[in-house]
């Protein structure tokens, strides 16, 4: 307790320990020791010990008895070394703990990245938007198709089979070239009359056509007559050994093919004017003679006659070409060319 002065820490009285008395007041009861008069009236500072003031503490002082004890002034190097070692251990523990935390943080980031990547890949596989990151394909690449460097042979040309007699070997008859009992061209029907086939090419011609056919090597002539609305047309197809011979016969043609009567068709184009035409394809030359069945003279104004001549000429051309196409198709099926 104190008696009005500042309160100081109280320590118990040690037996045998005496403080410095000051002017009859008992030491250690709250009042600090009073200064003592010195020489010439000067006062001496009180001694800093006793029961009021604690003795001064030397921060470098050690324990009692030996160096580093009270009043020695020598630092306690062992204590300082222990304090430094304790600080170093704490620092190492902090560094280790920090490394563990950093490792865990990196691992967490990597795990998060893996989860995010897997999520994006799953979304891509499930049809959601494609992830922006690249994904390495695991499937084997599809092999590129291979092609042969040898070009396949071209298909046979039908014209070759109606040009070369060695290839043009299919049967050839008047009924085969002019089949059926009628034909229709562009919606116009024609009734078929008589047909004929002759190896004496000149005997089935009029004018100078016979000599032209013989000169160019004519082998035979096949004929047929058609009639429509009073107009009669005879078409004759002459066969030659080559395309060159057939083309020459067409260019040199004079006179015409002899009209073929029979099977309901009377004599026509006799001692009157008729329309004569000549053409060729491959080794075949074909000729038409068209006129009125009643013998009327044909003029340039008689459009039905010209139309009938055009229709029969187109029909014969198509029949000859179909012959070549049929033989080319058969050759291709047999691996021939």
Tab-separated table of C-alpha atoms in Angstrom:
chain	number	residue	atom	x	y	z
A	1	UNK	CA	0.000	0.000	0.000
A	2	UNK	CA	1.046	3.571	-0.305
A	3	UNK	CA	0.728	6.700	1.741
A	4	UNK	CA	-0.171	9.220	-0.836
A	5	UNK	CA	2.886	8.798	-3.066
A	6	UNK	CA	3.117	6.844	-6.325
A	7	UNK	CA	2.527	3.152	-6.032
A	8	UNK	CA	5.558	0.929	-6.675
A	9	UNK	CA	5.902	-2.769	-6.807
A	10	UNK	CA	6.230	-4.275	-3.379
A	11	UNK	CA	8.687	-7.054	-2.677
A	12	UNK	CA	8.761	-9.181	0.492
A	13	UNK	CA	11.449	-8.390	3.129
A	14	UNK	CA	14.467	-10.668	2.739
A	15	UNK	CA	16.050	-11.817	5.993
A	16	UNK	CA	19.443	-10.277	6.543
A	17	UNK	CA	18.935	-7.702	3.784
A	18	UNK	CA	19.086	-4.091	4.868
A	19	UNK	CA	18.139	-1.142	2.826
A	20	UNK	CA	19.579	2.311	3.127
A	21	UNK	CA	17.798	4.198	5.926
A	22	UNK	CA	16.819	7.759	5.364
A	23	UNK	CA	16.239	10.245	8.250
A	24	UNK	CA	14.512	7.998	10.683
A	25	UNK	CA	11.863	6.740	8.273
A	26	UNK	CA	11.657	2.989	7.918
A	27	UNK	CA	12.822	1.916	4.520
A	28	UNK	CA	10.571	0.160	1.996
A	29	UNK	CA	7.187	1.666	2.979
A	30	UNK	CA	6.286	3.678	-0.066
A	31	UNK	CA	8.546	6.657	0.287
A	32	UNK	CA	11.715	6.673	-1.675
A	33	UNK	CA	14.902	7.331	0.272
A	34	UNK	CA	15.551	11.014	0.872
A	35	UNK	CA	18.615	12.660	-0.465
A	36	UNK	CA	21.417	13.000	2.096
A	37	UNK	CA	23.356	16.173	2.683
A	38	UNK	CA	26.825	16.147	1.317
A	39	UNK	CA	29.753	18.383	1.828
A	40	UNK	CA	29.110	22.066	1.624
A	41	UNK	CA	25.356	21.645	1.921
A	42	UNK	CA	24.969	19.661	-1.291
A	43	UNK	CA	22.573	16.818	-1.308
A	44	UNK	CA	23.627	13.352	-2.481
A	45	UNK	CA	21.242	11.382	-4.696
A	46	UNK	CA	19.600	8.517	-2.989
A	47	UNK	CA	20.850	4.961	-3.487
A	48	UNK	CA	18.639	3.120	-6.008
A	49	UNK	CA	17.945	0.101	-3.890
A	50	UNK	CA	16.002	-0.919	-0.868
A	51	UNK	CA	12.332	-1.527	-0.416
A	52	UNK	CA	11.024	1.151	-2.792
A	53	UNK	CA	13.081	1.278	-5.912
A	54	UNK	CA	14.222	-1.879	-7.647
A	55	UNK	CA	17.929	-2.062	-8.416
A	56	UNK	CA	18.906	-1.177	-11.956
A	57	UNK	CA	18.980	-4.115	-14.383
A	58	UNK	CA	21.799	-4.582	-16.837
A	59	UNK	CA	20.456	-6.058	-20.041
A	60	UNK	CA	23.738	-7.867	-20.625
A	61	UNK	CA	23.992	-9.149	-17.028
A	62	UNK	CA	23.966	-12.824	-16.333
A	63	UNK	CA	23.073	-14.801	-13.318
A	64	UNK	CA	24.786	-14.397	-9.898
A	65	UNK	CA	28.169	-15.884	-9.174
A	66	UNK	CA	30.690	-15.681	-12.018
A	67	UNK	CA	31.046	-13.757	-15.199
A	68	UNK	CA	27.866	-12.140	-16.357
A	69	UNK	CA	26.635	-11.777	-12.837
A	70	UNK	CA	25.386	-8.576	-11.212
A	71	UNK	CA	27.648	-5.704	-11.900
A	72	UNK	CA	29.949	-7.774	-14.181
A	73	UNK	CA	28.873	-6.027	-17.491
A	74	UNK	CA	29.819	-9.046	-19.666
A	75	UNK	CA	27.100	-10.236	-22.257
A	76	UNK	CA	25.659	-13.716	-21.852
A	77	UNK	CA	26.826	-15.149	-25.190
A	78	UNK	CA	25.276	-18.553	-24.569
A	79	UNK	CA	21.829	-17.032	-24.085
A	80	UNK	CA	22.271	-14.897	-27.196
A	81	UNK	CA	23.316	-17.941	-29.220
A	82	UNK	CA	20.301	-19.874	-27.980
A	83	UNK	CA	18.026	-16.960	-28.887
A	84	UNK	CA	19.577	-16.740	-32.362
A	85	UNK	CA	19.206	-20.499	-32.897
A	86	UNK	CA	15.576	-20.327	-31.762
A	87	UNK	CA	14.952	-17.507	-34.269
A	88	UNK	CA	16.618	-19.505	-37.065
A	89	UNK	CA	14.442	-22.530	-36.250
A	90	UNK	CA	11.327	-20.401	-36.358
A	91	UNK	CA	12.431	-18.942	-39.723
A	92	UNK	CA	13.072	-22.418	-41.164
A	93	UNK	CA	9.682	-23.588	-39.969
A	94	UNK	CA	8.074	-20.606	-41.693
A	95	UNK	CA	9.950	-21.304	-44.943
A	96	UNK	CA	8.957	-24.985	-44.922
A	97	UNK	CA	5.361	-24.097	-44.161
A	98	UNK	CA	5.397	-21.520	-46.961
A	99	UNK	CA	6.798	-24.081	-49.431
A	100	UNK	CA	4.084	-26.567	-48.490
A	101	UNK	CA	1.418	-23.914	-48.949
A	102	UNK	CA	2.900	-22.898	-52.331
A	103	UNK	CA	3.033	-26.547	-53.441
A	104	UNK	CA	-0.568	-27.088	-52.401
A	105	UNK	CA	-1.583	-23.908	-54.246
A	106	UNK	CA	0.159	-25.022	-57.464
A	107	UNK	CA	-1.380	-28.469	-57.154
A	108	UNK	CA	-4.789	-26.901	-56.694
A	109	UNK	CA	-4.287	-24.764	-59.800
A	110	UNK	CA	-3.178	-27.785	-61.850
A	111	UNK	CA	-6.130	-29.829	-60.601
A	112	UNK	CA	-8.474	-26.963	-61.452
A	113	UNK	CA	-6.977	-26.707	-64.948
A	114	UNK	CA	-7.387	-30.461	-65.456
A	115	UNK	CA	-10.987	-30.308	-64.283
A	116	UNK	CA	-11.722	-27.362	-66.567
A	117	UNK	CA	-10.037	-29.047	-69.531
A	118	UNK	CA	-11.889	-32.286	-68.939
A	119	UNK	CA	-15.120	-30.370	-68.647
A	120	UNK	CA	-14.512	-28.644	-71.961
A	121	UNK	CA	-13.654	-31.934	-73.616
A	122	UNK	CA	-16.817	-33.495	-72.252
A	123	UNK	CA	-18.816	-30.568	-73.561
A	124	UNK	CA	-17.283	-31.001	-77.012
A	125	UNK	CA	-18.063	-34.698	-76.984
A	126	UNK	CA	-21.628	-34.031	-75.886
A	127	UNK	CA	-22.258	-31.629	-78.740
A	128	UNK	CA	-21.741	-28.396	-76.755
A	129	UNK	CA	-19.554	-25.536	-78.043
A	130	UNK	CA	-16.081	-26.664	-79.029
A	131	UNK	CA	-13.380	-25.744	-76.425
A	132	UNK	CA	-10.815	-23.187	-77.396
A	133	UNK	CA	-7.902	-25.372	-76.289
A	134	UNK	CA	-6.400	-27.851	-78.700
A	135	UNK	CA	-7.141	-31.534	-78.191
A	136	UNK	CA	-4.726	-34.181	-79.402
A	137	UNK	CA	-6.451	-36.820	-81.505
A	138	UNK	CA	-5.860	-40.383	-80.430
A	139	UNK	CA	-7.450	-42.123	-83.401
A	140	UNK	CA	-5.293	-43.246	-86.299
A	141	UNK	CA	-5.471	-40.994	-89.385
A	142	UNK	CA	-7.682	-42.205	-92.215
A	143	UNK	CA	-5.477	-43.507	-95.035
A	144	UNK	CA	-5.781	-41.588	-98.290
A	145	UNK	CA	-7.402	-43.474	-101.155
A	146	UNK	CA	-5.046	-44.828	-103.764
A	147	UNK	CA	-5.690	-44.773	-107.461
A	148	UNK	CA	-4.161	-46.735	-110.248
A	149	UNK	CA	-1.807	-44.771	-112.473
A	150	UNK	CA	-2.979	-46.771	-115.467
A	151	UNK	CA	-5.950	-45.113	-117.138
A	152	UNK	CA	-8.800	-47.446	-118.060
A	153	UNK	CA	-9.299	-47.976	-121.786
A	154	UNK	CA	-11.906	-45.735	-123.389
A	155	UNK	CA	-15.267	-47.296	-124.169
A	156	UNK	CA	-15.697	-48.557	-127.725
A	157	UNK	CA	-16.887	-45.994	-130.250
A	158	UNK	CA	-20.044	-47.124	-132.082
A	159	UNK	CA	-18.838	-45.401	-135.255
A	160	UNK	CA	-15.863	-47.791	-135.376
A	161	UNK	CA	-18.307	-50.694	-135.747
A	162	UNK	CA	-20.164	-49.175	-138.680
A	163	UNK	CA	-16.937	-48.071	-140.394
A	164	UNK	CA	-14.622	-51.090	-140.218
A	165	UNK	CA	-16.018	-54.224	-141.933
A	166	UNK	CA	-13.834	-56.410	-139.651
A	167	UNK	CA	-15.810	-55.136	-136.653
A	168	UNK	CA	-19.157	-54.710	-138.378
A	169	UNK	CA	-20.027	-58.402	-138.356
A	170	UNK	CA	-23.577	-58.425	-136.964
A	171	UNK	CA	-26.282	-59.921	-139.202
A	172	UNK	CA	-27.702	-57.432	-141.715
A	173	UNK	CA	-31.125	-58.027	-143.337
A	174	UNK	CA	-33.928	-55.849	-144.717
A	175	UNK	CA	-36.295	-56.942	-141.949
A	176	UNK	CA	-33.660	-56.298	-139.317
A	177	UNK	CA	-32.890	-52.818	-140.658
A	178	UNK	CA	-36.577	-51.982	-141.245
A	179	UNK	CA	-38.436	-53.821	-138.470
A	180	UNK	CA	-42.180	-53.954	-137.836
A	181	UNK	CA	-45.119	-52.944	-139.997
A	182	UNK	CA	-44.952	-49.227	-139.385
A	183	UNK	CA	-42.819	-46.511	-137.818
A	184	UNK	CA	-43.563	-43.181	-136.143
A	185	UNK	CA	-41.287	-40.175	-136.459
A	186	UNK	CA	-41.970	-37.048	-134.378
A	187	UNK	CA	-45.553	-38.151	-133.894
A	188	UNK	CA	-46.125	-38.869	-137.594
A	189	UNK	CA	-46.992	-42.539	-138.388
A	190	UNK	CA	-45.834	-44.280	-141.571
A	191	UNK	CA	-47.073	-47.633	-142.828
A	192	UNK	CA	-44.453	-49.996	-144.157
A	193	UNK	CA	-44.883	-51.565	-147.590
A	194	UNK	CA	-42.558	-53.964	-149.412
A	195	UNK	CA	-38.886	-54.649	-148.555
A	196	UNK	CA	-36.004	-56.162	-150.585
A	197	UNK	CA	-32.278	-56.970	-150.438
A	198	UNK	CA	-30.008	-57.353	-153.498
A	199	UNK	CA	-26.321	-57.805	-154.125
A	200	UNK	CA	-26.736	-56.477	-157.635
A	201	UNK	CA	-26.535	-52.837	-156.609
A	202	UNK	CA	-27.069	-51.358	-160.109
A	203	UNK	CA	-30.299	-53.327	-160.667
A	204	UNK	CA	-32.157	-51.439	-157.981
A	205	UNK	CA	-31.279	-47.950	-159.171
A	206	UNK	CA	-32.395	-45.460	-161.829
A	207	UNK	CA	-30.366	-43.004	-163.867
A	208	UNK	CA	-26.621	-43.058	-163.297
A	209	UNK	CA	-26.713	-44.169	-159.660
A	210	UNK	CA	-26.046	-47.830	-160.525
A	211	UNK	CA	-22.671	-47.088	-162.137
A	212	UNK	CA	-21.674	-44.890	-159.180
A	213	UNK	CA	-22.441	-47.681	-156.722
A	214	UNK	CA	-20.512	-50.259	-158.727
A	215	UNK	CA	-17.489	-48.005	-159.191
A	216	UNK	CA	-17.157	-47.510	-155.411
A	217	UNK	CA	-17.470	-51.207	-154.555
A	218	UNK	CA	-21.107	-51.497	-153.473
A	219	UNK	CA	-21.689	-54.889	-151.860
A	220	UNK	CA	-25.483	-54.904	-151.592
A	221	UNK	CA	-28.554	-52.690	-151.331
A	222	UNK	CA	-31.469	-53.082	-148.864
A	223	UNK	CA	-34.775	-51.301	-149.625
A	224	UNK	CA	-38.140	-50.563	-147.980
A	225	UNK	CA	-41.182	-48.448	-148.923
A	226	UNK	CA	-43.401	-46.393	-146.555
A	227	UNK	CA	-46.574	-44.476	-147.233
A	228	UNK	CA	-48.467	-41.714	-145.441
A	229	UNK	CA	-51.398	-39.561	-146.600
A	230	UNK	CA	-50.867	-40.255	-150.321
A	231	UNK	CA	-47.090	-39.727	-150.179
A	232	UNK	CA	-44.886	-42.763	-150.902
A	233	UNK	CA	-41.164	-43.003	-150.052
A	234	UNK	CA	-38.625	-45.699	-150.923
A	235	UNK	CA	-35.365	-45.717	-148.943
A	236	UNK	CA	-32.340	-47.753	-150.070
A	237	UNK	CA	-29.189	-48.456	-148.008
A	238	UNK	CA	-26.026	-49.375	-149.939
A	239	UNK	CA	-23.185	-51.151	-148.085
A	240	UNK	CA	-19.527	-50.386	-148.978
A	241	UNK	CA	-16.186	-51.835	-147.869
A	242	UNK	CA	-15.084	-48.539	-146.277
A	243	UNK	CA	-16.254	-45.168	-145.085
A	244	UNK	CA	-14.271	-43.501	-147.856
A	245	UNK	CA	-16.115	-45.455	-150.553
A	246	UNK	CA	-19.533	-44.649	-149.066
A	247	UNK	CA	-18.667	-40.943	-148.856
A	248	UNK	CA	-17.507	-40.967	-152.491
A	249	UNK	CA	-20.759	-42.600	-153.634
A	250	UNK	CA	-22.782	-39.930	-151.845
A	251	UNK	CA	-20.844	-37.115	-153.487
A	252	UNK	CA	-21.022	-38.688	-156.941
A	253	UNK	CA	-24.674	-39.664	-156.725
A	254	UNK	CA	-26.841	-39.046	-159.782
A	255	UNK	CA	-30.219	-40.545	-160.609
A	256	UNK	CA	-31.807	-42.310	-157.644
A	257	UNK	CA	-32.922	-45.468	-155.909
A	258	UNK	CA	-35.649	-47.354	-157.793
A	259	UNK	CA	-39.143	-47.042	-156.204
A	260	UNK	CA	-40.352	-50.309	-154.627
A	261	UNK	CA	-44.049	-51.047	-155.048
A	262	UNK	CA	-46.046	-53.799	-153.382
A	263	UNK	CA	-48.056	-54.614	-150.277
A	264	UNK	CA	-50.722	-52.054	-150.883
A	265	UNK	CA	-48.478	-49.460	-152.538
A	266	UNK	CA	-48.818	-48.960	-156.298
A	267	UNK	CA	-46.254	-47.728	-158.776
A	268	UNK	CA	-45.083	-44.205	-158.063
A	269	UNK	CA	-42.363	-41.824	-159.242
A	270	UNK	CA	-42.678	-43.207	-162.820
A	271	UNK	CA	-42.450	-40.651	-165.661
A	272	UNK	CA	-42.966	-37.778	-163.212
A	273	UNK	CA	-40.967	-35.482	-160.937
A	274	UNK	CA	-39.983	-36.853	-157.459
A	275	UNK	CA	-37.693	-35.734	-154.650
A	276	UNK	CA	-34.315	-37.549	-154.531
A	277	UNK	CA	-31.721	-37.293	-151.742
A	278	UNK	CA	-28.397	-38.954	-150.805
A	279	UNK	CA	-26.372	-39.151	-147.566
A	280	UNK	CA	-23.882	-41.429	-145.773
A	281	UNK	CA	-22.666	-42.539	-142.307
A	282	UNK	CA	-19.782	-44.922	-141.711
A	283	UNK	CA	-19.510	-47.425	-144.547
A	284	UNK	CA	-23.194	-46.959	-145.463
A	285	UNK	CA	-24.694	-44.628	-148.045
A	286	UNK	CA	-28.485	-44.174	-148.059
A	287	UNK	CA	-30.817	-42.734	-150.673
A	288	UNK	CA	-34.502	-41.692	-150.653
A	289	UNK	CA	-37.046	-41.139	-153.468
A	290	UNK	CA	-40.356	-39.542	-152.442
A	291	UNK	CA	-43.407	-38.551	-154.475
A	292	UNK	CA	-47.159	-38.708	-154.675
A	293	UNK	CA	-48.661	-42.174	-154.892
A	294	UNK	CA	-51.065	-41.002	-157.648
A	295	UNK	CA	-48.190	-39.822	-159.897
A	296	UNK	CA	-48.623	-36.117	-159.300
A	297	UNK	CA	-45.500	-34.033	-160.004
A	298	UNK	CA	-43.688	-32.783	-156.903
A	299	UNK	CA	-42.914	-29.073	-156.594
A	300	UNK	CA	-40.979	-27.039	-154.011
A	301	UNK	CA	-44.284	-26.090	-152.416
A	302	UNK	CA	-45.198	-29.687	-151.563
A	303	UNK	CA	-44.118	-29.615	-147.928
A	304	UNK	CA	-45.511	-33.092	-147.013
A	305	UNK	CA	-43.152	-34.727	-149.519
A	306	UNK	CA	-40.093	-32.940	-148.134
A	307	UNK	CA	-41.155	-33.767	-144.589
A	308	UNK	CA	-41.601	-37.470	-145.420
A	309	UNK	CA	-38.140	-37.529	-147.037
A	310	UNK	CA	-36.598	-35.937	-143.915
A	311	UNK	CA	-38.373	-38.381	-141.565
A	312	UNK	CA	-37.248	-41.494	-143.466
A	313	UNK	CA	-33.684	-40.210	-143.823
A	314	UNK	CA	-33.496	-39.596	-140.024
A	315	UNK	CA	-34.973	-43.014	-139.322
A	316	UNK	CA	-32.348	-44.807	-141.466
A	317	UNK	CA	-29.497	-42.819	-139.908
A	318	UNK	CA	-30.720	-43.802	-136.422
A	319	UNK	CA	-31.002	-47.468	-137.435
A	320	UNK	CA	-27.458	-47.618	-138.781
A	321	UNK	CA	-26.023	-45.854	-135.690
A	322	UNK	CA	-27.998	-48.182	-133.396
A	323	UNK	CA	-26.339	-51.109	-135.201
A	324	UNK	CA	-22.878	-49.723	-134.336
A	325	UNK	CA	-23.883	-48.948	-130.718
A	326	UNK	CA	-25.207	-52.470	-130.172
A	327	UNK	CA	-21.996	-54.072	-131.430
A	328	UNK	CA	-19.804	-51.702	-129.327
A	329	UNK	CA	-21.768	-52.573	-126.198
A	330	UNK	CA	-21.357	-56.291	-126.826
A	331	UNK	CA	-17.613	-55.849	-127.361
A	332	UNK	CA	-17.253	-53.926	-124.100
A	333	UNK	CA	-19.105	-56.670	-122.216
A	334	UNK	CA	-16.655	-59.224	-123.629
A	335	UNK	CA	-13.608	-57.092	-122.748
A	336	UNK	CA	-12.911	-56.234	-126.374
A	337	UNK	CA	-12.168	-52.842	-127.859
